[in-house]
Tab-separated table of C-alpha atoms in Angstrom:
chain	number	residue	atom	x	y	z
A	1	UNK	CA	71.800	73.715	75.884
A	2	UNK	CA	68.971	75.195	73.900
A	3	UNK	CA	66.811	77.057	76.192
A	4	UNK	CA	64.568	79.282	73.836
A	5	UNK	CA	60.907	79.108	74.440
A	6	UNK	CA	59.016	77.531	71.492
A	7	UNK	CA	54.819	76.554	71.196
A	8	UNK	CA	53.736	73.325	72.642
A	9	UNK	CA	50.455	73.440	71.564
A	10	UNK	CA	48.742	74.848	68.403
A	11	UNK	CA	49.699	78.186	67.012
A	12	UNK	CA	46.662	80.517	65.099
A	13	UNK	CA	47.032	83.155	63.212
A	14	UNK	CA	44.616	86.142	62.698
A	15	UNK	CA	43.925	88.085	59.554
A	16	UNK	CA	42.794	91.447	58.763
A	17	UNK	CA	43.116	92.706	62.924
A	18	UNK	CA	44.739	96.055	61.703
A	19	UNK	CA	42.693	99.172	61.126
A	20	UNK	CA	45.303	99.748	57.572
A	21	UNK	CA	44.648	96.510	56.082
A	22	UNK	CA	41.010	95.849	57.163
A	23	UNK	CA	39.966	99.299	55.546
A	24	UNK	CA	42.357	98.444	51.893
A	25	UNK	CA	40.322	95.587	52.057
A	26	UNK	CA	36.635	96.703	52.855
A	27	UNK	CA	36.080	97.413	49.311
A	28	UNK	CA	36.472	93.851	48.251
A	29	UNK	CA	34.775	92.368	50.982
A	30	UNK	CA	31.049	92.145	49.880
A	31	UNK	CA	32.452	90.507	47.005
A	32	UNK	CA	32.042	86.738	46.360
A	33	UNK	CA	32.360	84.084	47.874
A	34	UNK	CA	31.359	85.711	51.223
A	35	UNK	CA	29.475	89.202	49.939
A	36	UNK	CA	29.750	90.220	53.210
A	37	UNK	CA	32.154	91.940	55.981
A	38	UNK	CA	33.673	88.683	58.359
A	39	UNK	CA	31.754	89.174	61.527
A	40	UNK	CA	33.974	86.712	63.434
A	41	UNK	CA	38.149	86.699	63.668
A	42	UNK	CA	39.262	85.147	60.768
A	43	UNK	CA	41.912	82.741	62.070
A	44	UNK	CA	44.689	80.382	60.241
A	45	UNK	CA	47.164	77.491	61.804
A	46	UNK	CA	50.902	77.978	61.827
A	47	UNK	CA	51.392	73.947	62.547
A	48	UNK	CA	54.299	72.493	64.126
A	49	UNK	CA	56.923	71.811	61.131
A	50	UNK	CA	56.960	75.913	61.020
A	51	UNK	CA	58.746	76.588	64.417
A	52	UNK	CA	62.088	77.879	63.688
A	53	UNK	CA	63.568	78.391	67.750
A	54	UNK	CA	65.195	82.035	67.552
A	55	UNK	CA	68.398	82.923	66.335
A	56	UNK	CA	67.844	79.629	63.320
A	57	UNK	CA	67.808	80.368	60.060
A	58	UNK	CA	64.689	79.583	57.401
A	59	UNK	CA	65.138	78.054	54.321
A	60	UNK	CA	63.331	80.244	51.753
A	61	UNK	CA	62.055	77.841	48.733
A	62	UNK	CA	63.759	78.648	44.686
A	63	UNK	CA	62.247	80.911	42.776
A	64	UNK	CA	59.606	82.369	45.221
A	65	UNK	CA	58.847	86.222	46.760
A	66	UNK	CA	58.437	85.428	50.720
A	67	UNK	CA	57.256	87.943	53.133
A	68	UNK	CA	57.486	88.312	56.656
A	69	UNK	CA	55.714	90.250	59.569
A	70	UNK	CA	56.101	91.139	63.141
A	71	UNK	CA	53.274	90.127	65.657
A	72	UNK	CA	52.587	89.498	68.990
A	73	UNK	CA	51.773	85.999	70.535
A	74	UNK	CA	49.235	85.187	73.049
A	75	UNK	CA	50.249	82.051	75.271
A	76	UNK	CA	47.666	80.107	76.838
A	77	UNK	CA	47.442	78.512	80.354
A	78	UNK	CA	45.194	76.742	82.122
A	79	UNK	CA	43.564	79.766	83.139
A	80	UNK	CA	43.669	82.026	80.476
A	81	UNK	CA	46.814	84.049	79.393
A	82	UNK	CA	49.759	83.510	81.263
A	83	UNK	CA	52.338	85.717	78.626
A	84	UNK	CA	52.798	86.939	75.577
A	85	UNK	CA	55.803	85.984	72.781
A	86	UNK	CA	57.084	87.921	69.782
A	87	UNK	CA	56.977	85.963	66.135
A	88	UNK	CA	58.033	86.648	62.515
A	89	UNK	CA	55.378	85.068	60.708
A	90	UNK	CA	56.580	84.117	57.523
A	91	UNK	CA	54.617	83.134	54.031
A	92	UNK	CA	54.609	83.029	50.617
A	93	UNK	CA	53.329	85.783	48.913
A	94	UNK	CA	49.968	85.513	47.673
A	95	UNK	CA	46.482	87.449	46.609
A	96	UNK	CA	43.999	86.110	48.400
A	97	UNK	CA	42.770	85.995	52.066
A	98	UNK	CA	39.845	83.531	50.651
A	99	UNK	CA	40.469	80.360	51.726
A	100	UNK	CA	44.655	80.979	51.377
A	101	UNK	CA	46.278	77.471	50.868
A	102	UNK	CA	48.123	76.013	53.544
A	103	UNK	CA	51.097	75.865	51.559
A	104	UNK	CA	51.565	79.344	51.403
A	105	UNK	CA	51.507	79.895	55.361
A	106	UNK	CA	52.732	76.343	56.398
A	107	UNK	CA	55.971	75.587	54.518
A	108	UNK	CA	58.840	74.123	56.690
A	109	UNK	CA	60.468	76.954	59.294
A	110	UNK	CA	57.695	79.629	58.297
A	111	UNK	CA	57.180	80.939	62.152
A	112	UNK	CA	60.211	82.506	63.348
A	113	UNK	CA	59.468	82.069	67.029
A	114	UNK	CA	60.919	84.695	69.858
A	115	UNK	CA	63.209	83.481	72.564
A	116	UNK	CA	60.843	83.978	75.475
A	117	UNK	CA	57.307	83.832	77.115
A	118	UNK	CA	56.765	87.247	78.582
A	119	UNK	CA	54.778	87.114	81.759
A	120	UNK	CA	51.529	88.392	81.114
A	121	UNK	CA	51.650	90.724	84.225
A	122	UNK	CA	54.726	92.210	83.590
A	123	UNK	CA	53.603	93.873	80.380
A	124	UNK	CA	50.390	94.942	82.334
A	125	UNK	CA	48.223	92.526	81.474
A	126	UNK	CA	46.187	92.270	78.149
A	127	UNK	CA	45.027	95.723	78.436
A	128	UNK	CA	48.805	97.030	78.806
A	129	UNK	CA	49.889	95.114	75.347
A	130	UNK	CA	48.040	98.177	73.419
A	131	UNK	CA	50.669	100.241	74.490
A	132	UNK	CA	53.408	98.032	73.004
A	133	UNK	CA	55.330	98.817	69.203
A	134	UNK	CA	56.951	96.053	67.463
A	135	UNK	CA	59.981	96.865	64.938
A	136	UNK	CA	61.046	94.749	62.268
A	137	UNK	CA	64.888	95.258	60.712
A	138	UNK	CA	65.848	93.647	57.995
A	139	UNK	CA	69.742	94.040	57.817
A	140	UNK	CA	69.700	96.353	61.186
A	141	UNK	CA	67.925	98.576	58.353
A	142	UNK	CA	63.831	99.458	59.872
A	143	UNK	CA	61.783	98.372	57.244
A	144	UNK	CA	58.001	98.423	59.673
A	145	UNK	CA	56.609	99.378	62.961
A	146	UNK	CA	53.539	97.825	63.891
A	147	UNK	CA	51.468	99.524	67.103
A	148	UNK	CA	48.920	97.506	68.572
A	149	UNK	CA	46.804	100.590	69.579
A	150	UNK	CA	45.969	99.980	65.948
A	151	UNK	CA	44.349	96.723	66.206
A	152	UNK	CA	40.470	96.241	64.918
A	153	UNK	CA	40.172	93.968	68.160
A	154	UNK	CA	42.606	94.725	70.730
A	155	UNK	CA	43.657	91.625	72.765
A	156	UNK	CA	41.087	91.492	75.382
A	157	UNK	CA	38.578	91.494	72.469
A	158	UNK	CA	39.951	89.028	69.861
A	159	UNK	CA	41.005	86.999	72.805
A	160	UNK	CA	36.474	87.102	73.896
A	161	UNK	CA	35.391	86.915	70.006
A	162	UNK	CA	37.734	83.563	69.421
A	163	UNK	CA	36.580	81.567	72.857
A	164	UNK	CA	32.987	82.354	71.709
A	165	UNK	CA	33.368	79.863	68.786
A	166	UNK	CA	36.243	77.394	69.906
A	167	UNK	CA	38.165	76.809	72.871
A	168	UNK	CA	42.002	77.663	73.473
A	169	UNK	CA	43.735	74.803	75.404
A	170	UNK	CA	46.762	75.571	77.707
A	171	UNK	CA	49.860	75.469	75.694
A	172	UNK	CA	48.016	77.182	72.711
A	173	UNK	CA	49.159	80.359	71.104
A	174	UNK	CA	47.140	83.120	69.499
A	175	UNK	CA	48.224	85.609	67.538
A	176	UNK	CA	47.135	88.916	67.140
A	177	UNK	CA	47.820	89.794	63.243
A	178	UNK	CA	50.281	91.635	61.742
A	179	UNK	CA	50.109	94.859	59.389
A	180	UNK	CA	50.793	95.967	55.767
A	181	UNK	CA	52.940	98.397	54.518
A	182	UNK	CA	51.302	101.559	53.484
A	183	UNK	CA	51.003	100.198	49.990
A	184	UNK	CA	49.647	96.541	51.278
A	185	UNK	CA	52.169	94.366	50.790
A	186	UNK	CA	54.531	93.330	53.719
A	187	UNK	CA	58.445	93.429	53.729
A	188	UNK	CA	60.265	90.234	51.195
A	189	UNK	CA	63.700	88.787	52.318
A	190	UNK	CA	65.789	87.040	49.898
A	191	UNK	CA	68.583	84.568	51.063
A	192	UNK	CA	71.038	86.048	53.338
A	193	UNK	CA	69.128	88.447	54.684
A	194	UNK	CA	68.723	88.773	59.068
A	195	UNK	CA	65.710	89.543	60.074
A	196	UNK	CA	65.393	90.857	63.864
A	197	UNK	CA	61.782	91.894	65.333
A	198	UNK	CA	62.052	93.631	68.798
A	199	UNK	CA	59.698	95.230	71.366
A	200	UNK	CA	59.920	97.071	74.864
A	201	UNK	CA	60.150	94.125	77.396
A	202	UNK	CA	61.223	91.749	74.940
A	203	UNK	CA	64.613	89.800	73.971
A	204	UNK	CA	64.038	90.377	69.867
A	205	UNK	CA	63.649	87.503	67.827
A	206	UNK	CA	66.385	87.523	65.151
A	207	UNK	CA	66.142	84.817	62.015
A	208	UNK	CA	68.168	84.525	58.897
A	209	UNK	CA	67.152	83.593	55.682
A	210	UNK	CA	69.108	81.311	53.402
A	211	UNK	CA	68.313	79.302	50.053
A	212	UNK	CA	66.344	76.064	50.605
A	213	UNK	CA	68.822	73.080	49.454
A	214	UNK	CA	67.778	70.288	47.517
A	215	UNK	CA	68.979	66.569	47.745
């Protein structure tokens, strides 16, 4: 019997929450359409046909670079957190953070979800999860290490800034962002490839990659 955790409500995404990327873009961002810095989280949806239950593999579509990236979920409850759940959020690659296409984000299996809900206390509450370091292996090889003491809003913060415009229902996930590379990319997988993301309290989530077939 399958017993990994996976979302039962409605997974977001947030872009740009890590002090690297957020400064290799500041140049561009007073550039149309927006001319101006985002002054709110700027959020995406991972919807439901992405959830890939841990230890799956992802079909990676012909012909088409795919990147993936280690965050950090927030689960809601009916009273706010109740625990936290690693992901490997996958995507196409593309250029732009303006208005990205959901196909890009939202192609079938592109959320490699982690096997459990954390408890919320046990990693010391939201202020504790800026202490935690995510890893990302492709191959057992590291290819990333993501620390959330980097964060341009830490949990507690993103977590404030998000209910101020829209409201998280229990069952909800949010997700705190992932980083770049030094160079600004994030790491591509090509079919066969294993992809395991782990963190200090965590069971890792481990995905592999093969090639999409076609009828």
């Amino acid at each position: 019997m399958n017993t990994h955790w996976m979302p039962e409500g409605t997974v977001y995404g947030t872009l740009l929450n890590f002090q690297r990327e957020h400064a290799l873009w500041a140049p561009r961002m007073n550039e149309a359409p927006y001319k101006a810095p985002p002054t709110a989280p700027v959020l995406y949806i991972k919807t439901a046909n992405t959830f890939t239950a841990a230890g799956h593999s992802i079909a990676l579509p012909a012909g088409q670079p795919v990147s993936v990236a280690a965050t950090l979920g927030l689960v809601m409850g009916a009273r706010g957190v109740t625990g936290a759940v690693l992901f490997n959020d996958v995507a196409i690659v593309h250029e732009s953070y303006y208005r990205p296409p959901v196909k890009f984000q939202c192609v079938d299996g592109f959320l490699g979800v982690g096997p459990e809900c954390v408890p919320l206390q046990r990693l010391g509450g939201l202020d504790g999860l800026s202490g935690l370091v995510l890893e990302l292996r492709i191959n057992g090889v590291h290819r990333q290490t993501t620390a959330l003491a980097e964060l341009v809003r830490d949990a507690g913060t993103l977590l404030a800034d998000v209910n101020a415009f829209m409201t998280l229902r229990p069952g909800d996930v949010l997700m705190l962002g992932s980083d770049c590379l030094p160079d600004g990319t994030r790491p591509l997988v090509h079919a066969g490839d294993t992809v395991e993301i782990s963190a200090t309290g965590f069971k890792p989530a481990v995905h592999s990659f093969n090639a999409e077939h076609k009828p």
